[in-house]
XYZ file of C-alpha atoms in Angstrom:
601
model
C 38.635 -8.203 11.018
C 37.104 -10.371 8.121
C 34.461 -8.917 6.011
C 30.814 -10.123 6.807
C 29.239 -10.766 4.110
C 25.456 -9.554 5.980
C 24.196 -8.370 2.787
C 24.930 -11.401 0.436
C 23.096 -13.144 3.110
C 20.272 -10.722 3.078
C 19.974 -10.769 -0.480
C 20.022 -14.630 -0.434
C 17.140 -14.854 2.193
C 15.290 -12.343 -0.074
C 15.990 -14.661 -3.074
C 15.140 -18.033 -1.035
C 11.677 -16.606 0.373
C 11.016 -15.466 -2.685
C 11.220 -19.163 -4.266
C 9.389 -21.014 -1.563
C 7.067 -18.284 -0.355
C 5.402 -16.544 -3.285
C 2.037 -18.155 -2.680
C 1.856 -16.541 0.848
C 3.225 -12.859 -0.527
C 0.382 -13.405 -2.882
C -1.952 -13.905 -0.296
C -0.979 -11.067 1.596
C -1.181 -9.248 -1.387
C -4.543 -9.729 -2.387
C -5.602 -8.994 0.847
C -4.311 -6.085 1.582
C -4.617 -4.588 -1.832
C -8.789 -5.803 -1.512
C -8.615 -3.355 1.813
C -6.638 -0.414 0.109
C -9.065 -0.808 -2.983
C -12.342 -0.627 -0.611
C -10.948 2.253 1.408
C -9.947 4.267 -1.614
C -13.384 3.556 -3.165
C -14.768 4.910 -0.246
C -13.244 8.519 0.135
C -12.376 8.737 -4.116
C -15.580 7.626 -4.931
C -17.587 10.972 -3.835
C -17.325 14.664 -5.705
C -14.304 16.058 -3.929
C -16.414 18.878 -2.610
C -19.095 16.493 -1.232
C -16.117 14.336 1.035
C -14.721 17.820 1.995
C -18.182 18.393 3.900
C -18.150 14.930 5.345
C -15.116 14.979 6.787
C -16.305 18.700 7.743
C -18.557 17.093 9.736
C -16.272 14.595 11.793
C -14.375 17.572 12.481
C -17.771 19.609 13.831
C -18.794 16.347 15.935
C -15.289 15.965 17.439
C -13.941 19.860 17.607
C -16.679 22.120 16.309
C -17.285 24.682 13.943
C -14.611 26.705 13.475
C -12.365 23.485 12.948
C -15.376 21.912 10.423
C -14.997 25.142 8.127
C -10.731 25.044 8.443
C -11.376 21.317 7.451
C -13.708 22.680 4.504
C -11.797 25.336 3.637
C -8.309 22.905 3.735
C -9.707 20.213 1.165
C -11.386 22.440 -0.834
C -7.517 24.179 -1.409
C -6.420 20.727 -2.080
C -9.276 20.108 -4.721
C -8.074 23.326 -6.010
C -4.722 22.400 -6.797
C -5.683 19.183 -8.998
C -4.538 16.498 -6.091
C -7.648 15.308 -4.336
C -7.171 11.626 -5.871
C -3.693 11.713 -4.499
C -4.751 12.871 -1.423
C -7.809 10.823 -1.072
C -5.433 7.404 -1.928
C -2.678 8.756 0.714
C -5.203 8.992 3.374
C -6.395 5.677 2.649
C -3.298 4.185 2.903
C -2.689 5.974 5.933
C -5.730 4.004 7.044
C -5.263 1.185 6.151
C -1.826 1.019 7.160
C -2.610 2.624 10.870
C -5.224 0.244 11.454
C -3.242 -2.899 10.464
C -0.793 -1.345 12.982
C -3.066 -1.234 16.214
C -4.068 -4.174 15.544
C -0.501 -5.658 16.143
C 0.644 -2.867 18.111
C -1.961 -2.327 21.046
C -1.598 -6.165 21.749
C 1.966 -6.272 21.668
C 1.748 -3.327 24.192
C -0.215 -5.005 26.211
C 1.479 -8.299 26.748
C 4.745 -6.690 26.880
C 3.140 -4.508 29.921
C 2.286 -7.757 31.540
C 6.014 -9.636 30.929
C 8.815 -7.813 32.023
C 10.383 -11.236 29.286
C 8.374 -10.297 26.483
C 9.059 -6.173 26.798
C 12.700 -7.197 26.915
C 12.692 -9.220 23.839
C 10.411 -6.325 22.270
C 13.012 -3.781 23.057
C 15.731 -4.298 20.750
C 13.476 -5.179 17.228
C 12.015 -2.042 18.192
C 14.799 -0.311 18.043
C 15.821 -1.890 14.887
C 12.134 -1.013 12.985
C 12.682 2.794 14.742
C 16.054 3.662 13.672
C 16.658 1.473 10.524
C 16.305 4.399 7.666
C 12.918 4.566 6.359
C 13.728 3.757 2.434
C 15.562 0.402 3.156
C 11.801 -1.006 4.105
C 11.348 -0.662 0.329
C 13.230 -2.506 -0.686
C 12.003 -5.855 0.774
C 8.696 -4.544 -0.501
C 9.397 -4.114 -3.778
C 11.268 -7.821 -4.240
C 8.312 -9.659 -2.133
C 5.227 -7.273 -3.466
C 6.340 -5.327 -6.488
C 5.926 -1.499 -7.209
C 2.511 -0.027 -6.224
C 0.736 0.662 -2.438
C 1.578 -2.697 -1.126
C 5.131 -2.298 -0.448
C 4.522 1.255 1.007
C 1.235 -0.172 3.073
C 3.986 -3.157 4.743
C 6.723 -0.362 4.649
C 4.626 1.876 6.852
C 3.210 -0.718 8.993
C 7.107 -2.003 10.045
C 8.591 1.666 10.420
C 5.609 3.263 12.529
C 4.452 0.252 15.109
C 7.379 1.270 17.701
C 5.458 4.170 18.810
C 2.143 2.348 19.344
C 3.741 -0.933 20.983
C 5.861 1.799 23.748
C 3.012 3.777 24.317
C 0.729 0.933 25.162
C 3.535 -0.684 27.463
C 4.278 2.548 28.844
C 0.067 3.761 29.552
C -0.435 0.225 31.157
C 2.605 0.425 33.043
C 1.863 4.042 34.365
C -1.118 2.882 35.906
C -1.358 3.129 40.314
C 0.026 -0.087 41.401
C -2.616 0.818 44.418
C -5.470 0.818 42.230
C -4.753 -2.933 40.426
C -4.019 -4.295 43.890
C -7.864 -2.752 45.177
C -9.038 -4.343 42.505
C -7.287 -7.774 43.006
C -8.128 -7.603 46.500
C -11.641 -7.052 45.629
C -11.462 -10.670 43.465
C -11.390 -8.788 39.851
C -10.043 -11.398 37.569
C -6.931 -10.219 35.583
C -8.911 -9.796 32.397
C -11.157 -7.547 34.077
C -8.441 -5.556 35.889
C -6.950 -5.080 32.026
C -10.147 -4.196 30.447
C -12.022 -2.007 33.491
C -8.963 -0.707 35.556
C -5.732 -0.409 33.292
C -6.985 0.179 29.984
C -9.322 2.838 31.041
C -6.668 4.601 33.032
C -4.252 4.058 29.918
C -5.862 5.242 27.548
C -4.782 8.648 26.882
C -1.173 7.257 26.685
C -2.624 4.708 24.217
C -4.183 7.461 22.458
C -1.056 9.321 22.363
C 0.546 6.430 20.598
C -2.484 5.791 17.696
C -1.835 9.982 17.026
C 2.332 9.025 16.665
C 1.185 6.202 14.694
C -0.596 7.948 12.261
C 1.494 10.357 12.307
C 4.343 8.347 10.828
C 2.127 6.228 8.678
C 1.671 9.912 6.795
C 5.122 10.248 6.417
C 6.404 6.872 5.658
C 3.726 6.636 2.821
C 4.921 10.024 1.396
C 8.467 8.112 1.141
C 6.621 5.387 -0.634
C 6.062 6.997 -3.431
C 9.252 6.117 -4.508
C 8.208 2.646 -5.267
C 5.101 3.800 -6.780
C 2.700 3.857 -4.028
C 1.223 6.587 -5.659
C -0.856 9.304 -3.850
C 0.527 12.611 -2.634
C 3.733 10.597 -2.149
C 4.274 10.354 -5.705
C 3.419 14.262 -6.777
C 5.822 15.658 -3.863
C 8.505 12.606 -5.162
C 8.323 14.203 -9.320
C 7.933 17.535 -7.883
C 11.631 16.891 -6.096
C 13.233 14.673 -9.634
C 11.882 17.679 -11.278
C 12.844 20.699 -9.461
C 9.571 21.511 -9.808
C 8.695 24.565 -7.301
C 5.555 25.405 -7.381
C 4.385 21.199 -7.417
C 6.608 20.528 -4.686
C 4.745 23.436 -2.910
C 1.094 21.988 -3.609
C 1.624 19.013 -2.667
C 3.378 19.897 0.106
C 0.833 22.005 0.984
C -1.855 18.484 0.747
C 0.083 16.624 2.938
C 0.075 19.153 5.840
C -3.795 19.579 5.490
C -4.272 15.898 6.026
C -1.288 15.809 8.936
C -3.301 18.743 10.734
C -6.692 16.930 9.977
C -4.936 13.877 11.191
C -3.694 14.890 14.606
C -6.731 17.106 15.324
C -9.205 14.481 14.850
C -7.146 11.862 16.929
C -6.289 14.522 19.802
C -10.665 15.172 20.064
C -10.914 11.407 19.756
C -9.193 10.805 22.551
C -11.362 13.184 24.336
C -14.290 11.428 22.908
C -13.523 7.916 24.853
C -11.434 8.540 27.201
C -12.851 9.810 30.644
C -10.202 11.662 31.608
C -10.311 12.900 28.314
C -14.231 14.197 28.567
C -13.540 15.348 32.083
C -10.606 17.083 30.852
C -12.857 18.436 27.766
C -15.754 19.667 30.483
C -13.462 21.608 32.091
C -12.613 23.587 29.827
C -15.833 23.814 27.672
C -17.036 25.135 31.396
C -14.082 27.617 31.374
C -13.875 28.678 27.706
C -15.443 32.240 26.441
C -16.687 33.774 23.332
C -19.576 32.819 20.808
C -21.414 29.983 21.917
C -22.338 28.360 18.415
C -18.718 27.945 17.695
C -17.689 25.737 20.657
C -21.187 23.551 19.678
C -20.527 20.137 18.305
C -23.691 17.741 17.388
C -24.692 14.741 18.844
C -23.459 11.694 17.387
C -27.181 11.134 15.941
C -26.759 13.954 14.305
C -23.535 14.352 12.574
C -24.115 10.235 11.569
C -27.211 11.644 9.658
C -25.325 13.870 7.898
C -22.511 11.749 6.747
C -25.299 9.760 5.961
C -27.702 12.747 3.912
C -23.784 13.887 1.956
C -22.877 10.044 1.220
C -26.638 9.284 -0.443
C -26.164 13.256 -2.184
C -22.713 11.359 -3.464
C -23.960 7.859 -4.548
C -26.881 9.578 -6.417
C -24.430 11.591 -8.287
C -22.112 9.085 -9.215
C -25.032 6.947 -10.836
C -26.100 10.082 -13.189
C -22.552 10.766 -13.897
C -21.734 7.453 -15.025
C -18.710 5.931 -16.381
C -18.225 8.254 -20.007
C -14.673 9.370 -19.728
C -15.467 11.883 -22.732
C -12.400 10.891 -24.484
C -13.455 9.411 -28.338
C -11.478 7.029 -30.433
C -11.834 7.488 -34.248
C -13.393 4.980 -36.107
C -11.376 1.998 -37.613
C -8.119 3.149 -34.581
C -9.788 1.580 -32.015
C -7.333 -0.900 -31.655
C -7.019 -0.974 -27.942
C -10.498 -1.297 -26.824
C -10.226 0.412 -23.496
C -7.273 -2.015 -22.471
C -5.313 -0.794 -19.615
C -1.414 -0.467 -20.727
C 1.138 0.861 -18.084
C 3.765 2.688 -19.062
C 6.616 3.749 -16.620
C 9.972 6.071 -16.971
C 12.754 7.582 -15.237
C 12.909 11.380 -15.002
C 15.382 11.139 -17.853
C 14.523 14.159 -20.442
C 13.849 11.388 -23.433
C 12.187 9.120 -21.232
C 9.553 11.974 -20.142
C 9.340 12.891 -24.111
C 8.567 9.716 -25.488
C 6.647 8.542 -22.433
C 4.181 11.067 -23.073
C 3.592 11.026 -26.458
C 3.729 6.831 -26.865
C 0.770 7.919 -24.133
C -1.163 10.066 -26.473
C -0.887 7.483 -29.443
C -2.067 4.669 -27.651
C -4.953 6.972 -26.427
C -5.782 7.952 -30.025
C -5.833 3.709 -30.437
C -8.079 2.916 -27.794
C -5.963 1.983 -24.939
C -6.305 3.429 -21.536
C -2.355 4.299 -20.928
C -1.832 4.278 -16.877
C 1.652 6.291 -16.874
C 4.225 6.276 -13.541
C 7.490 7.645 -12.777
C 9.610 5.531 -10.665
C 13.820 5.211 -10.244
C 15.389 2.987 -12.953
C 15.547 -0.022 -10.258
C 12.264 -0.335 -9.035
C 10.993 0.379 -12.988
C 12.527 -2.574 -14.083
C 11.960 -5.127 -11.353
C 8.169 -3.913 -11.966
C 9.138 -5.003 -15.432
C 10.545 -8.020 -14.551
C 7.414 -8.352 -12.301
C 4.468 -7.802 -14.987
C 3.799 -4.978 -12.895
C 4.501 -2.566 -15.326
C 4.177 -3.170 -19.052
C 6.477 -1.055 -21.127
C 9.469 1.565 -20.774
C 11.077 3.449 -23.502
C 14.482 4.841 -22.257
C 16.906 1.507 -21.977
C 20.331 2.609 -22.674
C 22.153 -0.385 -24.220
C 24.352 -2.036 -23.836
C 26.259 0.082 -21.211
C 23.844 1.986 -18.772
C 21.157 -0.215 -18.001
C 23.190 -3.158 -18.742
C 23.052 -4.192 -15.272
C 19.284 -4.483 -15.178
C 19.846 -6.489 -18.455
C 21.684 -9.000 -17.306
C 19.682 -9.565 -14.002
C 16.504 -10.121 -15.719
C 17.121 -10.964 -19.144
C 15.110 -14.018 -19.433
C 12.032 -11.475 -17.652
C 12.313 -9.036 -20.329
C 11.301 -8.209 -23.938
C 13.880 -5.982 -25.867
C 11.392 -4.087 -28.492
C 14.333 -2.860 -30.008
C 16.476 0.702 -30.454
C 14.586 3.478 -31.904
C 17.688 6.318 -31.285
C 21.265 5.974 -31.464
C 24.439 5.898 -31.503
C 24.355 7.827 -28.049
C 27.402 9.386 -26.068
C 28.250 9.404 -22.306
C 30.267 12.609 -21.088
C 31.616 14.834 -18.354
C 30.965 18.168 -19.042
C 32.110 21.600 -17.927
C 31.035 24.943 -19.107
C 32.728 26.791 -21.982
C 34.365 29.685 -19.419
C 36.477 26.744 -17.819
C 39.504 27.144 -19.240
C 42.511 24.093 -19.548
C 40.255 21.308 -19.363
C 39.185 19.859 -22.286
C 39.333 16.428 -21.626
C 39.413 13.874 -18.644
C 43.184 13.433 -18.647
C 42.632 17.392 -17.737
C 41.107 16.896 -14.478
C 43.979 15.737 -12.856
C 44.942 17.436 -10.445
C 42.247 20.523 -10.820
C 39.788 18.817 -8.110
C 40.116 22.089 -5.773
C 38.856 24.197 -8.917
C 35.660 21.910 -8.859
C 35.089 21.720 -4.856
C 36.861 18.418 -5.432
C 33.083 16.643 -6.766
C 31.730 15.621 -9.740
C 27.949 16.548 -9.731
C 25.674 13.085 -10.975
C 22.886 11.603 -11.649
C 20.594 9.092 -9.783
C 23.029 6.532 -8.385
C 20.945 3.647 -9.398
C 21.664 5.029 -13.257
C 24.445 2.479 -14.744
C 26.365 6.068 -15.912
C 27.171 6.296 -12.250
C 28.167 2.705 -12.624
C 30.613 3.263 -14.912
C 32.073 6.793 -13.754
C 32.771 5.077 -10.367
C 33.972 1.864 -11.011
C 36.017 2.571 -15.005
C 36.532 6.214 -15.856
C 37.909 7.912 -12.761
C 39.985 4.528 -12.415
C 41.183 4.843 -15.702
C 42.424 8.699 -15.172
C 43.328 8.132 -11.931
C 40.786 10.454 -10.779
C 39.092 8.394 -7.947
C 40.360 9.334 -4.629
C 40.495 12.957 -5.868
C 36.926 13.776 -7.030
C 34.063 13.102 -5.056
C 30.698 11.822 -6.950
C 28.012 13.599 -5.689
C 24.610 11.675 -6.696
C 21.655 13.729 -7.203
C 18.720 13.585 -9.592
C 18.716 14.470 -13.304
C 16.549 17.924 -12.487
C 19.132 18.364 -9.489
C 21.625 18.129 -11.459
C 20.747 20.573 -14.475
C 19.725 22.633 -11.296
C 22.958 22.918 -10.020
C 24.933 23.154 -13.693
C 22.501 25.993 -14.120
C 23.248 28.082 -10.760
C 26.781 27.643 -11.670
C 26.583 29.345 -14.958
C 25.154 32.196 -13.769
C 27.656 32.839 -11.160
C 30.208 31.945 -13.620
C 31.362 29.176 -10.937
C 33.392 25.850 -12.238
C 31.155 23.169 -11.931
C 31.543 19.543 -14.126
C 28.846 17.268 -14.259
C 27.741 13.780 -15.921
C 25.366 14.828 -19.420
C 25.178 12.688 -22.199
C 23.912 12.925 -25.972
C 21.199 13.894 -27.032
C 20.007 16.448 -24.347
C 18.755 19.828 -24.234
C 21.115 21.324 -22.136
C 23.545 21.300 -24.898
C 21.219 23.756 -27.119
C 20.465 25.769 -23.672
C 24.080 26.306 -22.710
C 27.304 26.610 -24.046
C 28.949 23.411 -22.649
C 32.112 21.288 -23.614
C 32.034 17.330 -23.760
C 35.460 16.288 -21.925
C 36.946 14.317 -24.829
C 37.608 10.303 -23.399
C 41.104 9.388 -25.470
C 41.277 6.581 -23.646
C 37.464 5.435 -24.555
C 36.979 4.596 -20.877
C 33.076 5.020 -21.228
C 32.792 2.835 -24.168
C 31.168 3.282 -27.299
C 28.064 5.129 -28.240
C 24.874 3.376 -26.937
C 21.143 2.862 -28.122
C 18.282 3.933 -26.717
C 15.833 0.746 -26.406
C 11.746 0.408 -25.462
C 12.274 -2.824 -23.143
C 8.515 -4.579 -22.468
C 7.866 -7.083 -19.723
C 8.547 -11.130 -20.565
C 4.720 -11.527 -22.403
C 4.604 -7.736 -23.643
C 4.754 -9.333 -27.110
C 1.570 -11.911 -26.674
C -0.486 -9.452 -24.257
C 0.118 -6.342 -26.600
C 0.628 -7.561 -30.322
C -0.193 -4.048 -32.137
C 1.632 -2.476 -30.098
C 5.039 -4.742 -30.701
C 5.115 -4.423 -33.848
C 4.741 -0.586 -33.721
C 7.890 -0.189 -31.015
C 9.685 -2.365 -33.098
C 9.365 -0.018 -35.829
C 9.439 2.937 -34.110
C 12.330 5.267 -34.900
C 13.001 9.090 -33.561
C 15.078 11.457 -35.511
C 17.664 13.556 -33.394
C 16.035 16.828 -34.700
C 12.282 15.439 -33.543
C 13.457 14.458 -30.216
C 15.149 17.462 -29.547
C 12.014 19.557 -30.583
C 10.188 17.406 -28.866
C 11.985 17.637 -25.663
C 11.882 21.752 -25.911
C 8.173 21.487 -26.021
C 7.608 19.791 -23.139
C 10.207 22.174 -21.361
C 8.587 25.191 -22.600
C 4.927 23.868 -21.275
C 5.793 23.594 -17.955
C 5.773 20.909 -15.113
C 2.467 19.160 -14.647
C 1.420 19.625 -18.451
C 3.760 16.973 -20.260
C 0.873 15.164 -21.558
C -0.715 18.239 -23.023
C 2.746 19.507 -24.091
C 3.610 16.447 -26.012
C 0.031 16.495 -27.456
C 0.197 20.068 -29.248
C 3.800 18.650 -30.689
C 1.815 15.730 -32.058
C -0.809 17.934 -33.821
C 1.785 20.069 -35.050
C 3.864 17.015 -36.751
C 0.166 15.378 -38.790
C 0.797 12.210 -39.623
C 3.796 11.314 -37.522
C 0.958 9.519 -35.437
C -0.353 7.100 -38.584
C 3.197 6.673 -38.711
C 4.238 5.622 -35.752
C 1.083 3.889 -35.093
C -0.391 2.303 -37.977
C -3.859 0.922 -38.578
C -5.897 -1.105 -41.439
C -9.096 1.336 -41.958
């Protein structure tokens, strides 16, 4: 059977689209990212406390008020745990996203209820936007839209419209064929028959399909946050690079309250305006027992005038609060001027150092630093982009060589500030025999026949797949298992404590070499090259948008013995707190600041 060659085609259309149609992904753009931006406004805008009690208040007017003070009680624990802004942009992207759905979806339904043609043509792209896996929708996204909501807003629109499409088809369908012919006998035009028969009788199939839709918008925007999307989606993405327990937990924890707020709201809804629904409600209202006052719900007058009373409450206090951020610049640093300067890394230990503290600096110089953690690829097509305006971990020329060389002409190399690096297999010190690669031949059962790695977007994976276990005749043997840097340490961690064989990718400098007592496989037949640099790359105008700050990365050098200390300070402060972390480093180092960032006074 010859090869097809689908995804050079794919990549091809991408590419061609991308040339001839970049004033209508603009478009879309722009409009979209006007609707997410009003939305968020919306629910951000308020104290967090304040748009707890309004949506407190849907919840009384649709449930009552034992699910009002859950719904309280819910938000207020996600206030609690520092996410509301994540939560409050994931539910407007859920929003957003749902109601750009319906509005395709309910349509589609409809006329594929109506055309036995069109529901057969429907049936198979459905199947394809169902089943494909959820992350390859990113990818499109990112190429067409960049890194931020957008490409999680179209991503979530594609993967959950199946639901609402079937369920329309399927509520229409469902309908008495006894009851349309009445009303055809009876000389109801179609439209009417749709609109006073059909939909009526549909609707709490419909309604089953906005809940599904929702539903999957939540979790499909979670998955966004891998291309920056932001939101809840990016906490519980760090909190899994970073092993990080207790954040995983949290905002784990946020993105079930909204899922049960969700699904509650959208089940009373349907009881709301459907008839069936309020007959079905009436019933058992009538049947219920217990206290009164808890089954009450308000008017609609009267929970409007309360979202009403809360949002004034919330306006007035965002006028006396006013726009002071509290932070102050000292005088003759102000360099930045409140400029916004984004800043994005890989959860690579040096990248999360200098990240951080490059954050700080600029702070103490007047710009407004926006910082994001994305996978090497989507960090560098942001780059490529002008999405994102700076990154400080470019290994060079081997690692990230393949981002290089994609979009050199896109890029602005500010130069190395640490090197000569070293790539590396590593097994603990208790393995005996194998101190170097030629070693591992043959041993794979000792290891569980895998090599534990890395992200597999990381060029290192690059080069162990396609070079070093070539050159030792290792591939075919060993199995690379690709993971996350945290995952990774993770597992090389549990291993040492049982005292288990375990040999993973590391390279130089890292902490894990002062933390354990590890041995770098020797490479005698230099099969991962020589020693790298470690490079801040900008995007293509980095140099004419952010001319202080050039000429500092170009100068900006990190000893081995300040990275490293660097590195165990932000380890010892725990997740969540790099920014303070690398902040009480910087105060204990004075004048590495001036000298990193230098200004005229």
């Amino acid at each position: 059977m010859p090869r097809i060659h689908l995804g050079s085609w794919a990549e091809n259309a991408v590419s061609w689209l991308q040339t001839h149609l970049s004033w209508l992904f603009d478009a879309i753009n722009t409009v979209l990212t006007g609707m997410y931006d009003g939305v968020n406004t919306v629910l951000g805008g308020p104290e967090p406390l304040l748009m707890a009690g309004i949506l407190a208040v849907v919840a009384w007017w649709l449930r009552g008020l034992l699910p009002a003070v859950l719904t309280f009680a819910g938000f207020a624990l996600v206030d609690s745990f520092g996410l509301w802004e994540a939560a409050m942009a994931t539910l407007s992207l859920v929003l957003v996203a749902s109601l750009i759905t319906l509005l395709v979806a309910v349509p589609l339904g409809i006329w594929a209820a109506r055309s036995s043609k069109v529901s057969g043509a429907l049936r198979p792209a459905l199947d394809v936007m169902q089943t494909m896996p959820a992350f390859v929708y990113l990818i499109p996204g990112v190429m067409f839209f960049s890194i931020g909501p957008i490409p999680g807003l179209i991503a979530t629109v594609v993967f959950s419209m199946p639901p609402g499409v079937r369920m329309t088809e399927l509520g229409i369908r469902q309908v008495d064929g006894e009851l349309v012919e009445a009303a055809t006998a009876f000389g109801t035009t179609p439209r009417d028959t749709l609109t006073r028969v059909q939909l009526p009788l549909a609707l709490p199939t419909i309604m089953a399909g906005v809940n599904q839709v929702i539903m999957l918008a939540l979790s499909m925007v979670v998955i966004a946050g891998m291309a920056g999307a932001g939101g809840l989606g990016e906490a519980v993405y760090a909190a899994v690079t970073k092993v990080d327990i207790g954040g995983g937990v949290e905002s784990g924890l946020a993105v079930v309250v909204l899922a049960i707020y969700l699904d509650r709201m959208t089940g009373a809804l349907n009881q709301r305006v459907s008839p069936l629904g309020r007959r079905a409600a009436a019933k058992a209202a009538s049947a219920a027992r217990g206290l009164a006052v808890l089954r009450y719900r308000p008017g609609t007058a009267v929970a409007a005038v309360g979202i009403v009373v809360l949002a004034l409450v919330a306006g007035g206090m965002n006028l006396a609060r006013g726009g002071d951020d509290g932070h102050s610049v000292a005088a003759g640093a102000d360099v930045g001027h409140g400029r916004g300067i984004k800043l994005g890394y890989f959860p690579w230990d040096e990248a999360v150092a200098t990240t951080y503290l490059w954050q700080n600096i600029l702070e103490d110089r007047g710009f407004k630093p926006d910082v994001k953690q994305l996978d090497p690829g989507p960090l560098y097509t942001a780059l490529a982009q002008g999405q994102m305006d700076v990154q400080f971990d470019s290994w060079l020329p081997t690692t990230h060589k393949q981002y290089m060389d994609r979009y050199r002409d896109q890029l602005t190399d500010l130069g190395a500030w640490y090197g000569p690096t070293s790539l590396e297999l590593s097994v603990p010190d208790y393995v005996k025999g194998v101190d170097s690669l030629e070693d591992l031949k043959g041993k794979s059962a000792q290891f569980g026949g895998k090599i534990v790695g890395i992200e597999s977007s990381a060029g290192m994976m690059g080069t162990l797949n396609d070079k070093v276990l070539k050159e030792y005749g290792l591939d075919g043997e060993y199995k690379v298992v690709s993971s996350s840097t945290s995952s990774m340490l993770a597992d090389l961690d549990r291993a040492i404590k049982k005292k288990e064989p375990i040999v993973t990718t590391l390279w130089s400098p890292h902490w894990a070499y002062g933390k354990h007592q590890l041995k770098k496989l020797k490479d005698p037949k230099g099969a991962w090259g020589k020693g790298e640099e470690i490079h801040a790359v900008g995007k293509k105008d980095f140099g004419k948008d952010f001319p202080e700050v050039t000429a500092w990365l170009k100068d900006f050098k990190l000893s081995e013995k300040d990275l490293a200390s660097l590195e165990v300070a932000i380890q010892d402060g725990g997740k969540g707190k790099e920014k303070d972390s690398a902040r009480r480093w910087l105060d204990a180092h004075p004048g590495l600041a001036d000298k990193l960032a230098p200004v005229s006074h």
